[in-house]
Coordinates of C-alpha atoms in Angstrom, one line a residue:
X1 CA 25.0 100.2 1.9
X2 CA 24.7 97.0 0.7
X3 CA 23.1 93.1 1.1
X4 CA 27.3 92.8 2.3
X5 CA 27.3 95.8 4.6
X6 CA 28.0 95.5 8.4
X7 CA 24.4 96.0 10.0
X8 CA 23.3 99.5 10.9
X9 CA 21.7 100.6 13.8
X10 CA 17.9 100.8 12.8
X11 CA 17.4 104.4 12.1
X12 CA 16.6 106.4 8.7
X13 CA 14.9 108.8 6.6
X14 CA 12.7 110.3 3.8
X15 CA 13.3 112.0 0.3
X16 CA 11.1 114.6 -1.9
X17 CA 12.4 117.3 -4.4
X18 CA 11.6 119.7 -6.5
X19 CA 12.1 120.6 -10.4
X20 CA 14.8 121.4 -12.5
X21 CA 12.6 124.1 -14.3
X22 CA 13.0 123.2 -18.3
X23 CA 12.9 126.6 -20.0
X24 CA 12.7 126.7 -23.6
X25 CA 15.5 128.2 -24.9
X26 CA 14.9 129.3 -28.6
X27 CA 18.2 130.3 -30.2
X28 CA 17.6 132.7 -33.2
X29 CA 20.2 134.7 -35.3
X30 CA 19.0 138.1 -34.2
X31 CA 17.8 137.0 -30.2
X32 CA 16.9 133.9 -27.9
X33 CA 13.1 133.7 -28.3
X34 CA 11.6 132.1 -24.7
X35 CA 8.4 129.7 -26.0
X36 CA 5.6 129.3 -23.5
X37 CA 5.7 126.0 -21.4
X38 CA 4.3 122.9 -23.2
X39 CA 2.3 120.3 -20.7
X40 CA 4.2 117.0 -21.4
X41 CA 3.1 113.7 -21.7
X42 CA 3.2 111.6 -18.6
X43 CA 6.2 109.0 -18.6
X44 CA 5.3 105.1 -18.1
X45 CA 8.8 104.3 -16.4
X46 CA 10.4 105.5 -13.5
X47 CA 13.5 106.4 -15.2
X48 CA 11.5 108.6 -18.1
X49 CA 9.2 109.9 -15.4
X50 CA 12.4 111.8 -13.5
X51 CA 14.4 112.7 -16.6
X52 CA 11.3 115.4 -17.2
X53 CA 12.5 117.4 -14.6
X54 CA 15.8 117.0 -15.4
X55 CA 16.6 113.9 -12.8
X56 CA 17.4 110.2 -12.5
X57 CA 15.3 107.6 -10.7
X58 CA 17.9 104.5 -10.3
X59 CA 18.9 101.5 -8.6
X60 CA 21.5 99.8 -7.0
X61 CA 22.6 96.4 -9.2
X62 CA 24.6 93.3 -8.1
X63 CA 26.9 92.0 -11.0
X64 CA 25.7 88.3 -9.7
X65 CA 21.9 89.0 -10.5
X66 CA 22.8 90.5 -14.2
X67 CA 22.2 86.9 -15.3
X68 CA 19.0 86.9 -14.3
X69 CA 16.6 88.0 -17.7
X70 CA 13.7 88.9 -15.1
X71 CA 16.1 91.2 -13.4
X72 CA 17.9 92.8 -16.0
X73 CA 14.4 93.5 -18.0
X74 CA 13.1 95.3 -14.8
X75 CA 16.4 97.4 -14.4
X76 CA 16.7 98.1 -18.2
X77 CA 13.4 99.3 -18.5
X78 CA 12.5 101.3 -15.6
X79 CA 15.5 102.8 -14.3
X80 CA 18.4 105.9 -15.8
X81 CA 21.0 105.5 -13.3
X82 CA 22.7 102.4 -11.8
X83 CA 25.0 102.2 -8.6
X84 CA 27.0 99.2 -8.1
X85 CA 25.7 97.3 -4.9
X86 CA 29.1 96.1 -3.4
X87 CA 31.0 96.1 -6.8
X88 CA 33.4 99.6 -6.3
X89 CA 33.5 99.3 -2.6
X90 CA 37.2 98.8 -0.9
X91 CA 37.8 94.7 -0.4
X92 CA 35.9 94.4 -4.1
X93 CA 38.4 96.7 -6.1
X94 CA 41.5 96.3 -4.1
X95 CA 41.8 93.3 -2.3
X96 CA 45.3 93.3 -2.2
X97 CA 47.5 96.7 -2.0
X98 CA 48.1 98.2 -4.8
X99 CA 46.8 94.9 -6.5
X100 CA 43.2 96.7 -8.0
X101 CA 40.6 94.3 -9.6
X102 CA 37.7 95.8 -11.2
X103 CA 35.8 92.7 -13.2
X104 CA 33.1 92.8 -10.8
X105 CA 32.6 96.5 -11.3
X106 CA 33.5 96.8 -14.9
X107 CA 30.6 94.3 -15.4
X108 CA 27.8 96.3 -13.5
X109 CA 29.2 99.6 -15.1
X110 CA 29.6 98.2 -18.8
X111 CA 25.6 96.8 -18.7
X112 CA 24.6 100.1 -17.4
X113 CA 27.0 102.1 -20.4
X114 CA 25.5 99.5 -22.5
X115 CA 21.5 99.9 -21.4
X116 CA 21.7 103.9 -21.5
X117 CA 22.2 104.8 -17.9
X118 CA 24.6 106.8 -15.9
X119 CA 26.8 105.6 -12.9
X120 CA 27.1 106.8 -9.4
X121 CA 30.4 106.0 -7.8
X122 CA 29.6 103.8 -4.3
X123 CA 31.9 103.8 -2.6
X124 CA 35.7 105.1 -2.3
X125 CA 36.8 105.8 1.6
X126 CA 34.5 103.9 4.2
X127 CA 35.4 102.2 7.8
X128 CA 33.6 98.9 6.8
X129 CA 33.6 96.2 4.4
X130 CA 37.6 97.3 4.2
X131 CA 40.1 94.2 3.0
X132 CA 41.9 92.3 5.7
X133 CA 45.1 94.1 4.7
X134 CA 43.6 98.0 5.1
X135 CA 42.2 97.0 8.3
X136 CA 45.8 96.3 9.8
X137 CA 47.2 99.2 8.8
X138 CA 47.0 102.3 11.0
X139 CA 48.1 105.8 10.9
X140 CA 50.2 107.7 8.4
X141 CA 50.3 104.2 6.5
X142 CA 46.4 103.8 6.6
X143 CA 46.1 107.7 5.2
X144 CA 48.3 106.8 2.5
X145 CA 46.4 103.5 1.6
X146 CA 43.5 105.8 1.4
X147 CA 44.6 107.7 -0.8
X148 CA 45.8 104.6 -3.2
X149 CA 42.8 104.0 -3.6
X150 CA 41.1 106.8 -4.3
X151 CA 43.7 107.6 -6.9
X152 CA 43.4 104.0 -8.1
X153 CA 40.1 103.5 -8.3
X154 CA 38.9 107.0 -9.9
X155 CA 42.0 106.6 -12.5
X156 CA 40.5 103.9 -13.7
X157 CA 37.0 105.4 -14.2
X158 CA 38.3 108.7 -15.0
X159 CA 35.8 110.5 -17.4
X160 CA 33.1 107.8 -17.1
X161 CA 31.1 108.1 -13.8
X162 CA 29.8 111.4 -13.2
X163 CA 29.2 111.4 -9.0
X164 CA 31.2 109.7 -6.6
X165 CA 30.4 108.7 -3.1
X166 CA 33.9 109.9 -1.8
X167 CA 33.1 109.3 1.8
X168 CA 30.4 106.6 3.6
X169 CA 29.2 107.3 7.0
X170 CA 31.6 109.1 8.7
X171 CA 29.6 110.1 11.7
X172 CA 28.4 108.2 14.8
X173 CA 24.4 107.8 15.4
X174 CA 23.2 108.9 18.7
X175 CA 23.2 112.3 20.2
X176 CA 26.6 113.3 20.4
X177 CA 27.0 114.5 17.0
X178 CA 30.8 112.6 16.5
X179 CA 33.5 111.6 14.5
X180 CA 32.8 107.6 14.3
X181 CA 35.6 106.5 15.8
X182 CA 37.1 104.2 13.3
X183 CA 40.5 103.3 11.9
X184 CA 40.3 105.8 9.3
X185 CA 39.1 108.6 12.2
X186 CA 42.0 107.8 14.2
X187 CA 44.6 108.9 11.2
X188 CA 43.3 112.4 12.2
X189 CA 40.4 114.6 11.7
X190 CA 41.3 116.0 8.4
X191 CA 40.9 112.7 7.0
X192 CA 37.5 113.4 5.3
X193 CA 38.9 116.9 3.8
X194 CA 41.9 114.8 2.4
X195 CA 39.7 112.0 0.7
X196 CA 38.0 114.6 -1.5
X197 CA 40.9 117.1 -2.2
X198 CA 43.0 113.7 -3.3
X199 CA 39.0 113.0 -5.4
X200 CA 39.1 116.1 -6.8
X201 CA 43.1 116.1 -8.5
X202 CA 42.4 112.4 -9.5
X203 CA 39.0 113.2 -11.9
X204 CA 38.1 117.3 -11.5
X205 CA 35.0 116.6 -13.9
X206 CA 33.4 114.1 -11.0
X207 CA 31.2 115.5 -8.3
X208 CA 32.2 114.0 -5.3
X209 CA 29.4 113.6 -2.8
X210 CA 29.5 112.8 1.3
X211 CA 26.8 109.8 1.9
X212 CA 25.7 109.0 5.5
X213 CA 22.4 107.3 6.5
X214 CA 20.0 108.5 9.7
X215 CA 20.9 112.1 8.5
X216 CA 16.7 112.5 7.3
X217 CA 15.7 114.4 10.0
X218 CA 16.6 117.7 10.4
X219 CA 16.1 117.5 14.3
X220 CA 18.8 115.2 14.9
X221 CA 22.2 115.3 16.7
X222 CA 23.6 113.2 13.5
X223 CA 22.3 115.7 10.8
X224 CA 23.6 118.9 12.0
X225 CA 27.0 117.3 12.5
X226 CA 27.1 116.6 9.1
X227 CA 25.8 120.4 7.9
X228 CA 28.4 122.0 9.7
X229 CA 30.3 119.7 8.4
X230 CA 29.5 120.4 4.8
X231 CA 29.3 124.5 5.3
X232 CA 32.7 124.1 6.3
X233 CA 33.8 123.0 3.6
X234 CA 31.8 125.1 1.3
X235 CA 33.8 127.9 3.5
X236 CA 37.0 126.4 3.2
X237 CA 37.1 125.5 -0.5
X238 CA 37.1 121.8 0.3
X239 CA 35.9 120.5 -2.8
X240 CA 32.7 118.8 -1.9
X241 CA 29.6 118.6 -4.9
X242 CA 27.0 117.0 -3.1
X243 CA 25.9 115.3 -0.3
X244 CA 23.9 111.5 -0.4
X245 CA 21.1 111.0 1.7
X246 CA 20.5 106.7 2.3
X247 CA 17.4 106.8 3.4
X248 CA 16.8 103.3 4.7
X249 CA 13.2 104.4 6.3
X250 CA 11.5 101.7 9.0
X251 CA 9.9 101.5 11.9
X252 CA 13.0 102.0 14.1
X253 CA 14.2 105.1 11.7
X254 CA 10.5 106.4 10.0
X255 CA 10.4 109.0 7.3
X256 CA 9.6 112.5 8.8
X257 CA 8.1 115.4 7.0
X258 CA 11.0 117.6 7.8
X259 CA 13.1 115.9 5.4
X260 CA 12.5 118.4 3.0
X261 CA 13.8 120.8 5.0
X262 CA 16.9 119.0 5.7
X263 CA 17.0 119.1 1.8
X264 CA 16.6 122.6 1.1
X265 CA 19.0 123.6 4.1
X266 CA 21.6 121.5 2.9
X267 CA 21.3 122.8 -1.1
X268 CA 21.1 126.7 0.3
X269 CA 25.0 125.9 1.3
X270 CA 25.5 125.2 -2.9
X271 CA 25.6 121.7 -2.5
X272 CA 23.5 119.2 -4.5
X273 CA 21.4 116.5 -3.1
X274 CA 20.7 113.1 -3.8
X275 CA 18.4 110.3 -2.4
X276 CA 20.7 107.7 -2.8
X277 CA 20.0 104.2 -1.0
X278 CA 15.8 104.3 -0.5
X279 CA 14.6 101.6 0.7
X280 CA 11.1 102.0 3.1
X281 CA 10.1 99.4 5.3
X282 CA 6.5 97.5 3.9
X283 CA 6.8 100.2 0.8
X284 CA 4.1 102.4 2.1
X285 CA 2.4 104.1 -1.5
X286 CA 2.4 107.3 0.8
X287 CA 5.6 107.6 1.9
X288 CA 7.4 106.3 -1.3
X289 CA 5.6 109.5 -2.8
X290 CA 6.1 112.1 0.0
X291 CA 9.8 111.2 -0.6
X292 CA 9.6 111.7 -4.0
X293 CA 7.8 114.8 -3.8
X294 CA 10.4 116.3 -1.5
X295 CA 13.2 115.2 -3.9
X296 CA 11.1 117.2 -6.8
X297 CA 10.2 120.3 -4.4
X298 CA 14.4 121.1 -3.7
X299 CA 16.0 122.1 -7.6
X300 CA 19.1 120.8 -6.3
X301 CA 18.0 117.2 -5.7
X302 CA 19.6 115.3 -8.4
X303 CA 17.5 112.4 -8.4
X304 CA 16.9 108.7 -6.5
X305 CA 18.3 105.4 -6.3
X306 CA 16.1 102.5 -4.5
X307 CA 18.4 100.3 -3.0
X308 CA 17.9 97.4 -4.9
X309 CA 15.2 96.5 -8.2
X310 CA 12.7 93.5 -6.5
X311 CA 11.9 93.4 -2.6
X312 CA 13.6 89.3 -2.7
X313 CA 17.1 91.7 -4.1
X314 CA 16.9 93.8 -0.7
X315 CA 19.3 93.9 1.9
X316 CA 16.2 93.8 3.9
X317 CA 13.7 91.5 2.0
X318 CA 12.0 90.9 5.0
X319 CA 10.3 94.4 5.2
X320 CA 9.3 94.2 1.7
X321 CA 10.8 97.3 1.0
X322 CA 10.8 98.0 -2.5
X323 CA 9.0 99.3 -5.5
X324 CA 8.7 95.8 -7.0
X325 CA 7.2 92.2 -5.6
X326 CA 9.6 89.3 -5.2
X327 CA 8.1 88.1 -9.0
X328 CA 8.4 91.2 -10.2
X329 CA 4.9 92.7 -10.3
X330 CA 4.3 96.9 -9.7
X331 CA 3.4 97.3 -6.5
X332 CA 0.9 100.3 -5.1
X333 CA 4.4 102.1 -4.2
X334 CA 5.3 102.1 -7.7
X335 CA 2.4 103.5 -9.1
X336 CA 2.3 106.6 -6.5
X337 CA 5.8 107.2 -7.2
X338 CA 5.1 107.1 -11.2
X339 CA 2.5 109.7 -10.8
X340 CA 4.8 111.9 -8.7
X341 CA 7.3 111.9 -11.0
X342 CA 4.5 112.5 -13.7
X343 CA 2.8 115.3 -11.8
X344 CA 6.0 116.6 -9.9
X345 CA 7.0 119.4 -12.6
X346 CA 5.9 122.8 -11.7
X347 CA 7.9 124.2 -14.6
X348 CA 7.1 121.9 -17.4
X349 CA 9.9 120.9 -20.2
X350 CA 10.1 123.4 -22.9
X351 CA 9.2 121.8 -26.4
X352 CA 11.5 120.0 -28.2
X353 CA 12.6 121.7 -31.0
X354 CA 15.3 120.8 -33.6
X355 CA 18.9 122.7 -34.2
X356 CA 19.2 123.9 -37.8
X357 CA 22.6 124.9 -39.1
X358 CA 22.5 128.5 -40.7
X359 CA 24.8 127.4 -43.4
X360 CA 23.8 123.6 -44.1
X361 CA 20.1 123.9 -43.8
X362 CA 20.1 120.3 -41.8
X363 CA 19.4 119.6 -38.3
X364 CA 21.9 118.8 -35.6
X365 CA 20.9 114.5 -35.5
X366 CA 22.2 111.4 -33.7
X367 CA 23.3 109.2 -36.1
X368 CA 20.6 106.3 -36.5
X369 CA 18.6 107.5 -33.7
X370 CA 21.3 106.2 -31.1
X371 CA 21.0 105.9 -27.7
X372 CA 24.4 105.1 -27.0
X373 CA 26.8 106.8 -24.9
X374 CA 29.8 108.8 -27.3
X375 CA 28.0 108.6 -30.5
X376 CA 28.9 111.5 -32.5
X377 CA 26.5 113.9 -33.5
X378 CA 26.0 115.0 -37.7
X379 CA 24.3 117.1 -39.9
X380 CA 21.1 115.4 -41.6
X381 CA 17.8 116.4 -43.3
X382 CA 15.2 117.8 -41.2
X383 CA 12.6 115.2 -40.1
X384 CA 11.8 116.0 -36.9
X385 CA 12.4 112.7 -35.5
X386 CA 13.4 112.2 -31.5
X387 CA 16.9 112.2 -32.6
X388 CA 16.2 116.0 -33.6
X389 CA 14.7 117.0 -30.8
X390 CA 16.5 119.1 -28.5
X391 CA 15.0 121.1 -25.3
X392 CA 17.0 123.6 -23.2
X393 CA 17.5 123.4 -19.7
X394 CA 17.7 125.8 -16.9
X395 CA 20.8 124.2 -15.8
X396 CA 22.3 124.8 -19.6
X397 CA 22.0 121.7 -21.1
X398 CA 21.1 120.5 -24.5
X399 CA 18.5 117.2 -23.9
X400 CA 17.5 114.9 -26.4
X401 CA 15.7 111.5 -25.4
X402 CA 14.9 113.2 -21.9
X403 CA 17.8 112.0 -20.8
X404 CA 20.9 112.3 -22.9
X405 CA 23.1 115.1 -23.3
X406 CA 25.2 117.3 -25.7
X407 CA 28.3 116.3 -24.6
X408 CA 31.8 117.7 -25.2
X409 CA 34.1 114.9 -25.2
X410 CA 37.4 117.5 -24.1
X411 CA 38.3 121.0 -24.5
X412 CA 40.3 121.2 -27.4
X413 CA 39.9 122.1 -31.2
X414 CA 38.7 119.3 -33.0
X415 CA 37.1 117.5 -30.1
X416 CA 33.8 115.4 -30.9
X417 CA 30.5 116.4 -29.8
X418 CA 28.4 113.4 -28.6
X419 CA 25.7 112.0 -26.7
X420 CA 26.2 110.9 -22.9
X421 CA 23.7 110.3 -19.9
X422 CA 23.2 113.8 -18.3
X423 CA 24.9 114.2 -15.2
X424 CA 25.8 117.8 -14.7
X425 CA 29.2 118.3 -16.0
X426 CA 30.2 122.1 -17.7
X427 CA 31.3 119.4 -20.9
X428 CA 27.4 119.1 -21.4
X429 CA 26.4 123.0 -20.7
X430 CA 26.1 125.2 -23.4
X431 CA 25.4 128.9 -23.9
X432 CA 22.7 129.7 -26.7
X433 CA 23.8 133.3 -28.1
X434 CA 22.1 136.0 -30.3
X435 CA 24.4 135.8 -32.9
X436 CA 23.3 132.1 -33.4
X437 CA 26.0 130.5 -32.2
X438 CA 26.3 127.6 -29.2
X439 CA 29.6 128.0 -26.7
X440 CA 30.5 125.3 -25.0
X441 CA 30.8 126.4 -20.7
X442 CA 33.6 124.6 -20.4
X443 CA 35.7 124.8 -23.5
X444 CA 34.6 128.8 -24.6
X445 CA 34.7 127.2 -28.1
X446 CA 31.9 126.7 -30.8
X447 CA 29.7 124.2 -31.6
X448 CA 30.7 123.3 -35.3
X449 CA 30.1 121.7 -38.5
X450 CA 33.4 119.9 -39.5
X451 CA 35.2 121.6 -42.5
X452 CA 32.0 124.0 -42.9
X453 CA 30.7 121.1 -44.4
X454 CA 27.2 121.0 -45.3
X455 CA 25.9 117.7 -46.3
X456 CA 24.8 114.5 -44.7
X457 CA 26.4 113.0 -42.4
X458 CA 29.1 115.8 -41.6
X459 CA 30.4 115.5 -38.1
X460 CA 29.4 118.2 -35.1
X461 CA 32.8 119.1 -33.6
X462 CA 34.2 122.3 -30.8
X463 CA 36.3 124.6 -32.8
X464 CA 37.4 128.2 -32.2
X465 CA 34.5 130.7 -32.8
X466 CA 34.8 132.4 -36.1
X467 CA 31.2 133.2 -37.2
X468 CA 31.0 131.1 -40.2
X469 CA 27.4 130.0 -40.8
X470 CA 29.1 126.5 -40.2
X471 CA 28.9 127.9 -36.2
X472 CA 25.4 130.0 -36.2
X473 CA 22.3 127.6 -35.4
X474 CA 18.8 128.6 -35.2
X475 CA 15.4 126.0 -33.5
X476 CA 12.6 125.8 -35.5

């Protein structure tokens, strides 16, 4: 969706979650100690709030507002994930065949790279807001077109954006449970399967996502189209990661309390879930936190985007639907949702505990205490700053910050270790062993010390496990 989009018909729905439990993970050379859970501190931003539990809590910018200082403080500050309003759609990236332009984009994803955040992909293969040239096309031409641009599109972001909206509303509102017959349905019914196969051989490290709006309520014609749908796939092999839920909630389309069933029937087929375009008419404190509180009840929720950072940057500014006034004051909404996400852990974060090197002494550090995406790590004194800090995850990952990752960078010998915004890749899961050393999931190779070096400022690197004390680690 977008302030560009065609208009909807008014119906929508509702988000809670649960946890990503944080267990603490405490690699020793002998065994993996478990310590008890720690109570954390509570979070004063939205995007700190959700990254305790192991999610995002972002919004959808416009490259056109990033000039705007009151704007850009709000985003910067509150939010870890950014989607690109209208930016990545089909008549903004290619507007003539096989002519892409990505300025607009680039801009909205190079201030999120730059303010820490990760980037959902919005949106590659949708019947509306298509250029005038893909909308005269038809058949075996139009399913080739698609393809184009899936191919072009995710080529070009290949290895940057982490979750992709392959396909946008795809099914028609009502009772019927259909197809929406649009020119992209009419190239045949294996259109959708096509889109994220194609997704899939362009960038296998993206999760690619379905996204549909009035899909909330379990109840509906709409929402079971699009779970049988989905289990299809899952039975089929169609690659499909996850599955975006708008949730544009208003009077016409209100939140239901089923919505949390909708969530936890949809991640029972091994599909993650997202809130991804939540907006709620007049910003009810209530609702805002029943839909976070569903998001934080389902572990597979990955986390929420509100569909826009200030009610006056709304598609619908005239239900005042946001989590921030026109001038950019908090609003009640904000403040329940704050404490959800403060409260919403069942399974608190393990502490944070550093990663010493067996052979160096020195702690596995990010280089000036860096927030930046791709900064390699190194080996430095023991100071138990943030940038030391490093708590396990249930899902495998190695956190520091809340919400950065240890990130392999490729698969190879040789290949950096670094930073990025967690987003769920195997690069940024890691097994902790009882011989002391960390394997990456993806790679099978070791965490290691470059040249079994042992001073400051030696580079962290994946390398074939051999043992040396170069590859053993131990948290203290």
């Amino acid at each position: 969706m977008g302030s560009n989009a065609l208009p909807r018909p008014v119906i929508r729905r509702k988000i809670r979650g649960l946890l990503l439990a944080l267990v603490a993970g405490v690699l020793g050379v002998v065994a993996a100690l478990v310590a008890p859970p720690a109570a954390h501190a509570a979070e004063n931003t939205l995007g700190a709030a959700a990254a305790q539990s192991g999610r995002y809590f972002g919004t959808a910018i416009a490259s056109g507002r990033l000039g705007d200082s009151a704007y850009t403080s709000i985003a910067s500050r509150e939010f870890n994930s950014v989607t690109a309003e209208n930016e990545m759609k089909i008549d903004a990236t290619e507007p003539q065949r096989g002519q892409f332009n990505f300025t607009a984009a680039d801009r909205v994803y190079n201030w999120a790279v730059q303010n820490g955040k990760q980037v959902r992909g919005h949106t590659l293969a949708w019947h509306s807001q298509q250029p005038e040239w893909m909308r005269n096309l038809s058949g075996s031409s139009l399913r080739q077109a698609m393809i184009g641009h899936i191919n072009g599109v995710m080529a070009h972001y290949k290895g940057k954006i982490g979750q992709w909206d392959v396909v946008n509303e795809a099914f028609e509102d009502g009772s019927s449970g259909a197809r929406r017959d649009s020119n992209l349905q009419r190239t045949g019914n294996d259109w959708i399967e096509v889109a994220f196969r194609t997704a899939r051989a362009a960038d296998p490290a993206a999760k690619l996502c379905y996204n549909d709006y009035n899909v909330e309520n379990w109840t509906w014609a709409k929402t079971q189209a699009m779970y049988r749908m989905v289990r299809d796939f899952k039975q089929r092999g169609v690659p499909i990661d996850c599955v975006g839920f708008q949730s544009h909630f208003n009077s016409g389309s209100p939140y239901n309390s089923n919505f949390r069933t909708t969530l936890q029937n949809f991640a029972a087929l091994g599909v993650d879930v997202a809130i991804t375009e939540l907006d709620i008419q007049g910003a009810p404190a209530t609702t805002y936190a029943n839909v976070t509180n569903d998001c934080l009840a389902v572990p597979r929720c990955l986390g929420i985007t509100v569909w826009g950072v200030r009610d006056t940057d709304s598609w619908r500014a005239e239900q005042t639907p946001l989590l921030f006034n026109g001038n950019g004051s908090k609003k009640p909404a904000y403040t329940a949702v704050l404490n959800a996400l403060n409260g919403g852990s069942t399974t608190p974060p393990a502490d944070a505990k550093p990663i010493k090197g067996v052979g160096s002494g020195r702690c596995l550090d990010v280089p000036g205490t860096s927030s930046t995406d791709g900064t390699q790590l190194n080996l430095w004194d023991c100071h138990n700053g943030t940038n030391q800090q490093w708590t396990y995850t249930a899902a495998g990952e190695l956190r520091v910050y809340g919400n950065k990752c240890l990130d392999a960078a490729g698969t190879g010998n040789g290949t950096k270790v670094q930073i990025y915004g967690c987003w769920g890749g195997d690069n940024q899961k890691w097994r902790l062993n009882s011989d002391g050393s960390i394997v990456g999931v993806q790679s099978g190779l070791c965490l290691d010390a470059v040249g079994s070096g042992t001073a400051n400022g030696t580079l962290i690197q994946l390398y074939s496990c051999s043992n040396g004390g170069n590859q053993r680690w131990t948290r203290t």
